[in-house]
């Protein structure tokens, strides 16, 4: 093999994250933005991400690797940038060892390094971020977009208390929200989905308050958008849009620029929600 490019699409937070049946669960969704890792025989070693190096240790007797990382996802804001790097590194290692790593196996390995996301899967998937175990796959793929609001602030996920450890997080309400989410997906009800995601964001306020969340929800209601979602352990917020809302993005941006939250969420961009997880291309 002369060259391997391994990529994984990132996210804008989660549609859901909470406590279900006593364990933490989350459901990531993908945006059309990804991180990539390249291996080729003449690369200089890129060790800018220590967790990429840690990912290599799962494969014994490996040769020294030369990896080059291309990061298009915001770091430390809840876009699964670190997870995308780890997944891409693991997939390169698997290719070099002529092994197959499924999305399930990859996710479990990621969880051994740090709490993880469900972005290895192409479809929406509920996982336990602490051990990578899958609870449920969903086969609905609605055509949606997200207007991502990104502040300058970043968060070290590992410093946050887990939901299961918080005395203030409403675990009963979280369980009920997951049931509502299941019903929204089963009935393919976009409005229902947007409402559940918004309620999930509100529930997380006791654990990691989002700046201007109530103003953002008011804006969503005034503009009759689907809803919003958050990075439950990050700083980004996503305004969920139907396909028909995309033609209004310039109008929405002009209105957002006049809102109190605009100065905090300084970077704003439109992304399509896609159903693509990890990808590997090999050139021999």
PDB file of N, CA and C in Angstrom, residues 204-210:
ATOM      1  N   UNK A 204     -30.556  19.886  29.684  1.00  0.00           N
ATOM      2  CA  UNK A 204     -29.115  19.892  29.936  1.00  0.00           C
ATOM      3  C   UNK A 204     -28.633  21.185  30.593  1.00  0.00           C
ATOM      4  N   UNK A 205     -29.508  22.193  30.709  1.00  0.00           N
ATOM      5  CA  UNK A 205     -29.097  23.490  31.247  1.00  0.00           C
ATOM      6  C   UNK A 205     -28.562  23.401  32.675  1.00  0.00           C
ATOM      7  N   UNK A 206     -29.047  22.444  33.458  1.00  0.00           N
ATOM      8  CA  UNK A 206     -28.574  22.333  34.843  1.00  0.00           C
ATOM      9  C   UNK A 206     -27.151  21.780  34.905  1.00  0.00           C
ATOM     10  N   UNK A 207     -26.737  21.127  33.850  1.00  0.00           N
ATOM     11  CA  UNK A 207     -25.405  20.501  33.822  1.00  0.00           C
ATOM     12  C   UNK A 207     -24.385  21.391  33.121  1.00  0.00           C
ATOM     13  N   UNK A 208     -24.742  21.903  31.968  1.00  0.00           N
ATOM     14  CA  UNK A 208     -23.852  22.786  31.209  1.00  0.00           C
ATOM     15  C   UNK A 208     -24.705  23.858  30.529  1.00  0.00           C
ATOM     16  N   UNK A 209     -24.923  24.980  31.204  1.00  0.00           N
ATOM     17  CA  UNK A 209     -25.794  26.023  30.646  1.00  0.00           C
ATOM     18  C   UNK A 209     -25.270  26.551  29.310  1.00  0.00           C
ATOM     19  N   UNK A 210     -26.173  26.671  28.361  1.00  0.00           N
ATOM     20  CA  UNK A 210     -25.852  27.271  27.066  1.00  0.00           C
ATOM     21  C   UNK A 210     -26.209  28.752  27.117  1.00  0.00           C
TER      22      UNK A 210
END
